[in-house]
Amino acid sequence: MYETLQDELGAYRAGFPLSAGDRLVADLFIDHEDLDLAIVPGIAHRSLRSLENLEQNPRHGQVVTVGDLVRFFQAQPQVDSPNGLLCTPANG
């Protein structure tokens, strides 16, 4: 997950360490659309976590920090392979 976030942020600024307490929007200036369309699918792909039934995740609507995002994905079911994901990132 940190690699996917770091890759996305690399387009905006030079590499820097992420912290669990970094706020995705307020500190890292991640656009909600980028988060939904690029970052979340990328994390799901790399971590082999399902993107189905996101609304049923107990952390849905509570993701503010990098740490929250980690916990959100920990609560998502695992899949056997990237082919089992609901969707895959555009850049593979």
Coordinates of C-alpha atoms in Angstrom, one line a residue:
M1 CA 0.0 0.0 0.0
Y2 CA 2.8 2.4 0.9
E3 CA 4.4 1.7 -2.5
T4 CA 1.3 2.5 -4.4
L5 CA 0.8 5.7 -2.5
Q6 CA 4.5 6.6 -3.0
D7 CA 4.2 5.9 -6.7
E8 CA 1.2 8.1 -7.1
L9 CA 2.7 10.9 -5.0
G10 CA 6.0 10.7 -6.9
A11 CA 4.3 12.4 -9.8
Y12 CA 3.7 15.5 -7.6
R13 CA 6.8 15.6 -5.4
A14 CA 10.2 14.0 -4.8
G15 CA 10.2 10.8 -2.7
F16 CA 9.6 11.3 1.0
P17 CA 8.7 8.9 3.8
L18 CA 5.0 8.4 4.5
S19 CA 3.7 8.2 8.0
A20 CA 0.6 6.4 9.2
G21 CA -0.7 9.7 10.6
D22 CA -0.4 11.6 7.3
R23 CA -3.8 12.8 6.2
L24 CA -4.5 11.8 2.6
V25 CA -6.2 15.0 1.6
A26 CA -5.0 17.6 4.0
D27 CA -1.4 16.6 4.2
L28 CA -0.7 14.7 1.1
F29 CA -3.1 16.7 -1.2
I30 CA -4.5 13.5 -2.8
D31 CA -7.6 14.2 -4.8
H32 CA -10.6 12.1 -4.0
E33 CA -10.9 11.1 -7.6
D34 CA -7.3 9.9 -7.8
L35 CA -7.8 8.0 -4.6
D36 CA -10.9 6.2 -5.9
L37 CA -9.8 5.7 -9.5
A38 CA -6.1 5.0 -9.3
I39 CA -4.8 4.5 -5.7
V40 CA -7.5 2.2 -4.3
P41 CA -7.5 -0.2 -7.3
G42 CA -3.7 -0.2 -7.3
I43 CA -3.6 -1.1 -3.6
A44 CA -6.2 -3.8 -4.0
H45 CA -4.2 -5.3 -6.9
R46 CA -0.9 -5.3 -5.0
S47 CA -2.4 -6.5 -1.7
L48 CA -4.8 -9.0 -3.3
R49 CA -7.8 -7.5 -1.5
S50 CA -11.3 -7.5 -2.9
L51 CA -13.0 -4.3 -4.0
E52 CA -16.5 -5.8 -3.6
N53 CA -18.9 -4.6 -1.0
L54 CA -16.7 -1.7 0.1
E55 CA -19.7 -0.1 1.8
Q56 CA -19.9 -3.1 4.2
N57 CA -16.4 -2.5 5.4
P58 CA -16.6 -1.3 9.0
R59 CA -14.0 1.5 8.2
H60 CA -16.0 2.7 5.1
G61 CA -16.4 6.5 5.3
Q62 CA -13.7 6.7 8.0
V63 CA -10.5 6.8 6.0
V64 CA -8.7 10.1 6.7
T65 CA -5.0 9.0 7.2
V66 CA -2.6 6.6 5.6
G67 CA -3.1 4.4 8.6
D68 CA -6.8 4.4 8.2
L69 CA -6.3 3.3 4.6
V70 CA -4.2 0.4 5.8
R71 CA -6.8 -0.7 8.3
F72 CA -9.5 -0.3 5.6
F73 CA -7.8 -2.8 3.3
Q74 CA -7.0 -5.1 6.2
A75 CA -10.8 -5.4 6.7
Q76 CA -11.4 -6.3 3.0
P77 CA -11.5 -10.0 2.1
Q78 CA -8.5 -11.4 0.3
V79 CA -8.6 -12.9 -3.2
D80 CA -6.5 -15.7 -4.6
S81 CA -5.2 -13.7 -7.6
P82 CA -5.5 -10.3 -9.2
N83 CA -8.0 -11.9 -11.6
G84 CA -10.4 -12.2 -8.6
L85 CA -10.6 -8.5 -8.1
L86 CA -13.8 -6.6 -9.0
C87 CA -11.6 -4.3 -11.1
T88 CA -8.0 -3.8 -11.9
P89 CA -5.9 -0.6 -12.1
A90 CA -5.7 1.0 -15.5
N91 CA -1.9 0.7 -15.6
G92 CA -1.8 -2.9 -14.5

